[in-house]
């Protein structure tokens, strides 16, 4: 079979095309492109079928698990694919590791080192119990997320663009420092003992619930990450599509009740709005996949993220 690989502007990416066996898969094609171009390893490649000029249709993306025969008409022996370079890629585990490492390392710096003396605050710094508990709570949270990244989540996408590492790190590292700065500040005013206890208790309950939600999500996939998207069931997933985000939001609320800083609440609002957007998209996707037609189950009625509002 002859495969012609062109860019979106129609320029040939692999000069003279590629000769592949009739049983070749999309993965074989990606490897053949890599061999000829050297630079474009498979995770960097997005291969689609050509669309008619001026057409508003979305191009069909070639599935790496499928055979090339699935994309050509029966009596043809030629295939043209459109190649797009997705840019340098990193694994999802690398992306998550670096974005969570920042807050895990930066927060304790504000607690253990009197950085405030370089910012004009002279005199002794008295560390309050709430600041110590907040440090443990914070570090436990990000340590848990790193452990979940490596040992719990079963990602469906192997890689993410390298640029996302810089974008996500900017988000997590700057918010981590912003909150750490205010919670550990020498002029920080602690909340009452009761409020602190309620806050941390709420936070810990929701951190444990969040972990359990991740175990339930993990069990929806096979160990190799295959199995697509399933209807999440059990525990809070019986009521909310993105129960993992719900519990994430409530655990940050618990932290904020206990520590009470503007910085912490700003982060809560920003994180909740990001997760709400993602949850709406995930809810829509599950409703589309499980539409109740042709033997497919119908997605049950559920809240999206924050019952009883959404
Ligand atoms: N504080 C913040 O700003 C913030 C923001 C986002 C997330 N988080 C925390 O980080 C955690 C992970 O975030 P995330 O966005 O990666 O979560 P996610 O996409 O909802 O789910 C985590 C894992 O479960 C898989 N999964 C989700 N729904 C599935 C379904 N219906 N069927 C099969 N597998 C499914 C996902 O697969 P795919 O690989 O296919 O996606 C992913 O590997 C969150 O639960 C939350 O605790 C915090």
CSV table of C-alpha atoms and ligand atoms in Angstrom, one decimal:
chain,number,residue,atom,x,y,z
A,1,UNK,CA,0.0,0.0,0.0
A,2,UNK,CA,1.3,3.5,-0.9
A,3,UNK,CA,0.8,6.2,1.7
A,4,UNK,CA,1.3,9.8,0.8
A,5,UNK,CA,1.9,12.1,3.8
A,6,UNK,CA,1.2,15.8,3.3
A,7,UNK,CA,1.1,18.8,5.6
A,8,UNK,CA,-2.1,20.9,6.0
A,9,UNK,CA,-0.8,23.2,3.2
A,10,UNK,CA,-0.5,20.2,0.9
A,11,UNK,CA,3.3,20.0,0.9
A,12,UNK,CA,4.8,16.5,1.0
A,13,UNK,CA,6.2,15.7,4.4
A,14,UNK,CA,7.8,12.4,3.4
A,15,UNK,CA,9.3,12.8,0.0
A,16,UNK,CA,8.0,10.1,-2.4
A,17,UNK,CA,5.6,8.7,0.1
A,18,UNK,CA,5.8,5.4,2.1
A,19,UNK,CA,5.4,1.8,1.0
A,20,UNK,CA,3.7,-0.3,3.7
A,21,UNK,CA,2.3,-3.8,3.9
A,22,UNK,CA,-1.4,-4.3,3.4
A,23,UNK,CA,-1.8,-5.4,7.1
A,24,UNK,CA,0.0,-2.3,8.4
A,25,UNK,CA,-1.6,-0.3,11.3
A,26,UNK,CA,-1.6,3.4,12.0
A,27,UNK,CA,1.2,2.8,14.5
A,28,UNK,CA,3.3,1.2,11.8
A,29,UNK,CA,2.7,4.3,9.6
A,30,UNK,CA,3.7,6.6,12.5
A,31,UNK,CA,6.9,4.6,13.0
A,32,UNK,CA,7.7,4.7,9.3
A,33,UNK,CA,7.2,8.5,9.3
A,34,UNK,CA,9.5,8.8,12.3
A,35,UNK,CA,12.2,6.6,10.6
A,36,UNK,CA,12.2,8.9,7.6
A,37,UNK,CA,11.8,12.3,9.3
A,38,UNK,CA,13.9,11.4,12.5
A,39,UNK,CA,12.4,14.4,14.3
A,40,UNK,CA,8.7,13.5,14.5
A,41,UNK,CA,8.4,10.6,16.9
A,42,UNK,CA,4.9,9.0,17.1
A,43,UNK,CA,3.5,11.1,20.0
A,44,UNK,CA,4.3,14.3,18.1
A,45,UNK,CA,2.2,13.2,15.1
A,46,UNK,CA,-1.4,14.0,14.5
A,47,UNK,CA,-2.6,12.1,11.4
A,48,UNK,CA,-6.0,12.9,9.8
A,49,UNK,CA,-7.8,12.1,6.6
A,50,UNK,CA,-7.9,15.0,4.1
A,51,UNK,CA,-11.1,17.1,3.9
A,52,UNK,CA,-12.6,18.8,0.9
A,53,UNK,CA,-11.3,22.4,0.5
A,54,UNK,CA,-13.8,24.8,2.1
A,55,UNK,CA,-15.6,22.0,4.0
A,56,UNK,CA,-16.7,22.8,7.6
A,57,UNK,CA,-16.4,19.1,8.6
A,58,UNK,CA,-13.9,18.1,11.3
A,59,UNK,CA,-11.2,15.9,9.9
A,60,UNK,CA,-11.2,12.2,10.9
A,61,UNK,CA,-8.2,11.5,13.3
A,62,UNK,CA,-6.5,8.2,12.6
A,63,UNK,CA,-6.7,5.9,15.6
A,64,UNK,CA,-3.3,4.3,16.3
A,65,UNK,CA,-4.9,1.0,17.2
A,66,UNK,CA,-6.6,0.6,13.8
A,67,UNK,CA,-5.4,-0.9,10.6
A,68,UNK,CA,-4.7,1.5,7.6
A,69,UNK,CA,-7.2,-0.6,5.6
A,70,UNK,CA,-10.0,0.8,7.8
A,71,UNK,CA,-9.3,4.2,6.2
A,72,UNK,CA,-9.3,3.4,2.5
A,73,UNK,CA,-12.0,2.3,0.1
A,74,UNK,CA,-12.1,-1.5,-0.7
A,75,UNK,CA,-10.5,-1.5,-4.1
A,76,UNK,CA,-7.9,1.2,-3.5
A,77,UNK,CA,-4.3,0.8,-2.6
A,78,UNK,CA,-3.4,4.4,-1.9
A,79,UNK,CA,-3.9,6.5,1.1
A,80,UNK,CA,-3.2,10.1,1.7
A,81,UNK,CA,-2.9,11.4,5.3
A,82,UNK,CA,-2.5,14.9,6.6
A,83,UNK,CA,0.3,15.3,9.1
A,84,UNK,CA,0.4,17.9,11.9
A,85,UNK,CA,3.4,18.3,14.2
A,86,UNK,CA,2.1,18.5,17.8
A,87,UNK,CA,5.4,19.9,19.0
A,88,UNK,CA,7.7,18.3,21.7
A,89,UNK,CA,5.7,16.1,24.1
A,90,UNK,CA,6.2,15.0,27.7
A,91,UNK,CA,4.4,12.1,29.5
A,92,UNK,CA,1.4,13.0,31.6
A,93,UNK,CA,3.2,11.7,34.6
A,94,UNK,CA,6.1,14.1,34.0
A,95,UNK,CA,3.7,17.0,33.5
A,96,UNK,CA,1.8,16.3,36.8
A,97,UNK,CA,5.0,15.5,38.7
A,98,UNK,CA,6.5,18.9,37.9
A,99,UNK,CA,3.3,20.9,38.5
A,100,UNK,CA,2.8,19.4,41.9
A,101,UNK,CA,6.5,19.4,42.9
A,102,UNK,CA,6.5,23.2,43.0
A,103,UNK,CA,3.9,23.7,45.7
A,104,UNK,CA,5.3,20.8,47.7
A,105,UNK,CA,8.7,22.4,47.8
A,106,UNK,CA,7.9,26.1,47.8
A,107,UNK,CA,5.3,26.1,50.6
A,108,UNK,CA,7.7,24.7,53.4
A,109,UNK,CA,10.3,27.4,52.4
A,110,UNK,CA,7.9,30.1,53.7
A,111,UNK,CA,7.3,28.1,56.9
A,112,UNK,CA,10.8,27.1,57.7
A,113,UNK,CA,12.8,30.1,56.6
A,114,UNK,CA,12.1,33.6,57.7
A,115,UNK,CA,11.9,35.0,54.2
A,116,UNK,CA,9.9,37.9,55.6
A,117,UNK,CA,13.0,39.5,57.1
A,118,UNK,CA,14.2,40.3,53.6
A,119,UNK,CA,10.8,42.0,52.9
A,120,UNK,CA,11.1,44.5,55.7
A,121,UNK,CA,9.6,42.6,58.7
A,122,UNK,CA,12.1,42.8,61.6
A,123,UNK,CA,11.8,40.9,64.9
A,124,UNK,CA,10.9,37.4,65.9
A,125,UNK,CA,8.4,35.3,64.0
A,126,UNK,CA,6.1,33.2,66.2
A,127,UNK,CA,4.8,30.1,64.5
A,128,UNK,CA,1.1,29.3,65.4
A,129,UNK,CA,-0.2,25.8,65.7
A,130,UNK,CA,-2.6,26.4,62.7
A,131,UNK,CA,0.4,27.3,60.5
A,132,UNK,CA,2.1,24.0,61.4
A,133,UNK,CA,-1.1,22.0,60.7
A,134,UNK,CA,-1.6,23.9,57.5
A,135,UNK,CA,1.9,22.9,56.4
A,136,UNK,CA,1.2,19.2,57.1
A,137,UNK,CA,-2.1,19.4,55.4
A,138,UNK,CA,-0.7,21.1,52.3
A,139,UNK,CA,2.3,18.8,52.0
A,140,UNK,CA,0.1,15.7,52.4
A,141,UNK,CA,-2.2,17.0,49.7
A,142,UNK,CA,0.5,17.5,47.1
A,143,UNK,CA,2.3,14.3,48.1
A,144,UNK,CA,-1.0,12.4,47.7
A,145,UNK,CA,-1.4,13.9,44.2
A,146,UNK,CA,2.1,12.9,43.1
A,147,UNK,CA,1.5,9.4,44.4
A,148,UNK,CA,-1.8,9.2,42.6
A,149,UNK,CA,-0.2,10.3,39.4
A,150,UNK,CA,2.3,7.4,39.5
A,151,UNK,CA,0.3,4.7,41.2
A,152,UNK,CA,-3.5,5.4,40.8
A,153,UNK,CA,-4.5,7.3,37.6
A,154,UNK,CA,-4.8,5.4,34.3
A,155,UNK,CA,-4.4,8.1,31.7
A,156,UNK,CA,-5.9,7.6,28.3
A,157,UNK,CA,-3.4,10.0,26.6
A,158,UNK,CA,0.3,9.1,26.9
A,159,UNK,CA,1.6,12.6,26.4
A,160,UNK,CA,0.9,16.3,26.6
A,161,UNK,CA,2.7,19.2,24.8
A,162,UNK,CA,5.8,20.4,26.6
A,163,UNK,CA,4.5,23.9,26.7
A,164,UNK,CA,1.8,22.7,29.1
A,165,UNK,CA,4.5,22.0,31.7
A,166,UNK,CA,5.4,25.8,31.7
A,167,UNK,CA,1.7,26.9,31.8
A,168,UNK,CA,0.7,24.5,34.5
A,169,UNK,CA,3.8,25.1,36.6
A,170,UNK,CA,3.2,28.8,36.4
A,171,UNK,CA,-0.3,28.2,37.8
A,172,UNK,CA,0.5,25.8,40.6
A,173,UNK,CA,3.8,27.3,41.6
A,174,UNK,CA,2.6,30.9,41.8
A,175,UNK,CA,-0.6,30.0,43.7
A,176,UNK,CA,1.4,27.8,46.1
A,177,UNK,CA,3.8,30.7,46.9
A,178,UNK,CA,1.0,33.2,47.1
A,179,UNK,CA,-0.9,31.2,49.7
A,180,UNK,CA,2.2,30.1,51.6
A,181,UNK,CA,3.3,33.7,51.8
A,182,UNK,CA,0.1,34.8,53.6
A,183,UNK,CA,-0.6,31.7,55.8
A,184,UNK,CA,3.0,31.9,57.2
A,185,UNK,CA,3.2,35.6,57.4
A,186,UNK,CA,4.5,37.1,60.8
A,187,UNK,CA,1.3,39.3,60.9
A,188,UNK,CA,-1.0,36.3,60.2
A,189,UNK,CA,-4.0,36.2,62.6
A,190,UNK,CA,-5.2,32.7,63.4
A,191,UNK,CA,-8.9,31.8,63.5
A,192,UNK,CA,-10.5,30.3,66.6
A,193,UNK,CA,-9.4,26.9,67.8
A,194,UNK,CA,-12.9,25.5,67.0
A,195,UNK,CA,-13.0,27.0,63.5
A,196,UNK,CA,-9.5,25.5,62.8
A,197,UNK,CA,-10.6,22.1,64.0
A,198,UNK,CA,-13.8,22.1,61.9
A,199,UNK,CA,-11.9,23.3,58.8
A,200,UNK,CA,-9.2,20.7,59.0
A,201,UNK,CA,-11.7,17.9,59.8
A,202,UNK,CA,-13.8,18.9,56.8
A,203,UNK,CA,-10.7,19.0,54.6
A,204,UNK,CA,-9.4,15.6,55.7
A,205,UNK,CA,-12.7,13.9,55.2
A,206,UNK,CA,-12.8,15.3,51.6
A,207,UNK,CA,-9.2,14.4,50.9
A,208,UNK,CA,-9.9,10.8,51.8
A,209,UNK,CA,-13.1,10.9,49.7
A,210,UNK,CA,-11.2,12.4,46.8
A,211,UNK,CA,-8.7,9.5,47.1
A,212,UNK,CA,-11.5,7.0,47.0
A,213,UNK,CA,-13.1,8.7,44.0
A,214,UNK,CA,-9.7,8.3,42.2
A,215,UNK,CA,-9.7,4.6,43.1
A,216,UNK,CA,-13.2,4.2,41.5
A,217,UNK,CA,-12.1,6.1,38.4
A,218,UNK,CA,-9.0,3.8,38.2
A,219,UNK,CA,-11.2,0.7,38.2
A,220,UNK,CA,-13.0,1.9,35.1
A,221,UNK,CA,-9.9,1.3,33.0
A,222,UNK,CA,-7.7,-1.7,32.2
A,223,UNK,CA,-4.1,-1.4,33.6
A,224,UNK,CA,-2.8,-0.4,30.1
A,225,UNK,CA,-5.1,2.6,30.1
A,226,UNK,CA,-7.4,1.1,27.5
A,227,UNK,CA,-11.2,0.7,27.9
A,228,UNK,CA,-12.2,4.3,26.9
A,229,UNK,CA,-14.7,6.1,29.1
A,230,UNK,CA,-17.2,4.3,31.3
A,231,UNK,CA,-20.1,5.5,33.5
A,232,UNK,CA,-18.5,6.2,36.9
A,233,UNK,CA,-20.5,4.5,39.6
A,234,UNK,CA,-20.4,4.1,43.3
A,235,UNK,CA,-20.0,6.4,46.4
A,236,UNK,CA,-20.6,10.0,45.3
A,237,UNK,CA,-20.4,9.2,41.6
A,238,UNK,CA,-24.0,7.9,42.0
A,239,UNK,CA,-25.1,11.5,42.4
A,240,UNK,CA,-22.3,13.6,40.7
A,241,UNK,CA,-20.5,13.1,37.4
A,242,UNK,CA,-17.2,14.6,38.6
A,243,UNK,CA,-17.3,13.6,42.3
A,244,UNK,CA,-13.5,13.8,42.3
A,245,UNK,CA,-13.7,17.5,41.5
A,246,UNK,CA,-16.5,18.0,44.0
A,247,UNK,CA,-14.3,16.5,46.8
A,248,UNK,CA,-11.3,18.5,45.6
A,249,UNK,CA,-13.2,21.7,45.9
A,250,UNK,CA,-14.6,20.8,49.4
A,251,UNK,CA,-11.2,19.8,50.7
A,252,UNK,CA,-9.8,23.3,49.7
A,253,UNK,CA,-12.8,24.8,51.4
A,254,UNK,CA,-11.9,22.9,54.6
A,255,UNK,CA,-8.3,24.3,54.3
A,256,UNK,CA,-9.6,27.8,53.9
A,257,UNK,CA,-12.0,27.6,56.8
A,258,UNK,CA,-9.0,26.6,59.0
A,259,UNK,CA,-6.5,29.1,57.6
A,260,UNK,CA,-8.8,31.9,56.3
A,261,UNK,CA,-6.7,34.0,53.9
A,262,UNK,CA,-7.8,35.9,50.9
A,263,UNK,CA,-5.1,34.2,48.8
A,264,UNK,CA,-6.6,30.8,49.7
A,265,UNK,CA,-10.1,31.8,48.8
A,266,UNK,CA,-8.9,33.3,45.5
A,267,UNK,CA,-7.3,29.9,44.6
A,268,UNK,CA,-10.4,28.1,45.6
A,269,UNK,CA,-12.5,30.3,43.3
A,270,UNK,CA,-10.1,29.9,40.4
A,271,UNK,CA,-9.6,26.2,40.8
A,272,UNK,CA,-13.4,25.6,41.2
A,273,UNK,CA,-14.1,27.6,38.0
A,274,UNK,CA,-11.4,25.6,36.0
A,275,UNK,CA,-12.8,22.3,37.3
A,276,UNK,CA,-16.4,23.4,36.6
A,277,UNK,CA,-15.5,24.0,32.9
A,278,UNK,CA,-13.8,20.6,32.7
A,279,UNK,CA,-16.7,18.9,34.5
A,280,UNK,CA,-19.3,20.4,32.1
A,281,UNK,CA,-17.2,19.0,29.1
A,282,UNK,CA,-16.8,15.6,30.8
A,283,UNK,CA,-20.6,15.4,31.6
A,284,UNK,CA,-21.4,16.3,28.0
A,285,UNK,CA,-19.0,13.7,26.7
A,286,UNK,CA,-20.5,10.9,28.9
A,287,UNK,CA,-24.0,11.9,27.9
A,288,UNK,CA,-23.0,11.8,24.2
A,289,UNK,CA,-21.3,8.3,24.5
A,290,UNK,CA,-24.0,6.8,26.6
A,291,UNK,CA,-27.0,8.1,24.6
A,292,UNK,CA,-29.2,5.0,25.1
A,293,UNK,CA,-29.3,4.2,21.4
A,294,UNK,CA,-28.3,1.0,19.5
A,295,UNK,CA,-27.9,-1.0,22.8
A,296,UNK,CA,-25.7,1.6,24.5
A,297,UNK,CA,-26.8,2.4,28.1
A,298,UNK,CA,-28.3,5.8,28.8
A,299,UNK,CA,-26.3,8.1,31.0
A,300,UNK,CA,-28.2,8.4,34.3
A,301,UNK,CA,-29.5,11.7,35.6
A,302,UNK,CA,-26.8,13.3,37.7
A,303,UNK,CA,-25.4,16.6,39.0
A,304,UNK,CA,-22.3,17.8,37.1
A,305,UNK,CA,-20.1,19.0,39.9
A,306,UNK,CA,-21.7,21.0,42.8
A,307,UNK,CA,-25.1,19.7,43.9
A,308,UNK,CA,-27.7,21.2,44.3
A,309,UNK,CA,-26.5,24.1,42.0
A,310,UNK,CA,-24.9,22.4,39.1
B,1,LIG,N1,-6.8,22.3,42.4
B,1,LIG,C1,-6.9,22.3,41.1
B,1,LIG,O1,-6.8,23.3,40.5
B,1,LIG,C2,-7.2,21.0,40.3
B,1,LIG,C3,-7.6,21.1,39.0
B,1,LIG,C4,-7.8,19.8,38.3
B,1,LIG,C5,-7.6,18.7,39.0
B,1,LIG,N2,-7.3,18.6,40.3
B,1,LIG,C6,-7.1,17.3,41.1
B,1,LIG,O2,-6.4,16.4,40.3
B,1,LIG,C7,-7.2,15.2,40.1
B,1,LIG,C8,-6.9,14.7,38.7
B,1,LIG,O3,-7.4,15.6,37.7
B,1,LIG,P1,-7.8,15.2,36.3
B,1,LIG,O4,-8.4,16.4,35.6
B,1,LIG,O5,-6.8,14.4,35.6
B,1,LIG,O6,-9.1,14.2,36.6
B,1,LIG,P2,-10.0,13.3,35.7
B,1,LIG,O7,-9.6,13.6,34.3
B,1,LIG,O8,-11.4,13.6,36.0
B,1,LIG,O9,-9.7,11.8,36.1
B,1,LIG,C9,-8.6,11.2,36.6
B,1,LIG,C10,-8.3,10.0,35.8
B,1,LIG,O10,-9.5,9.2,35.6
B,1,LIG,C11,-9.8,8.9,34.3
B,1,LIG,N3,-11.2,9.0,34.0
B,1,LIG,C12,-12.0,10.1,34.3
B,1,LIG,N4,-13.3,9.9,33.9
B,1,LIG,C13,-13.3,8.6,33.4
B,1,LIG,C14,-14.3,7.7,32.9
B,1,LIG,N5,-15.6,8.2,32.8
B,1,LIG,N6,-14.0,6.5,32.5
B,1,LIG,C15,-12.7,6.1,32.6
B,1,LIG,N7,-11.7,6.8,33.1
B,1,LIG,C16,-12.0,8.1,33.5
B,1,LIG,C17,-9.1,10.1,33.5
B,1,LIG,O11,-8.8,9.6,32.2
B,1,LIG,P3,-8.2,10.5,31.0
B,1,LIG,O12,-6.7,10.3,31.0
B,1,LIG,O13,-8.8,10.0,29.8
B,1,LIG,O14,-8.5,12.0,31.3
B,1,LIG,C18,-7.8,10.3,34.3
B,1,LIG,O15,-6.8,9.3,34.0
B,1,LIG,C19,-8.7,15.7,40.3
B,1,LIG,O16,-9.5,14.7,40.6
B,1,LIG,C20,-8.5,16.7,41.4
B,1,LIG,O17,-8.4,16.0,42.6
B,1,LIG,C21,-7.1,19.8,41.0
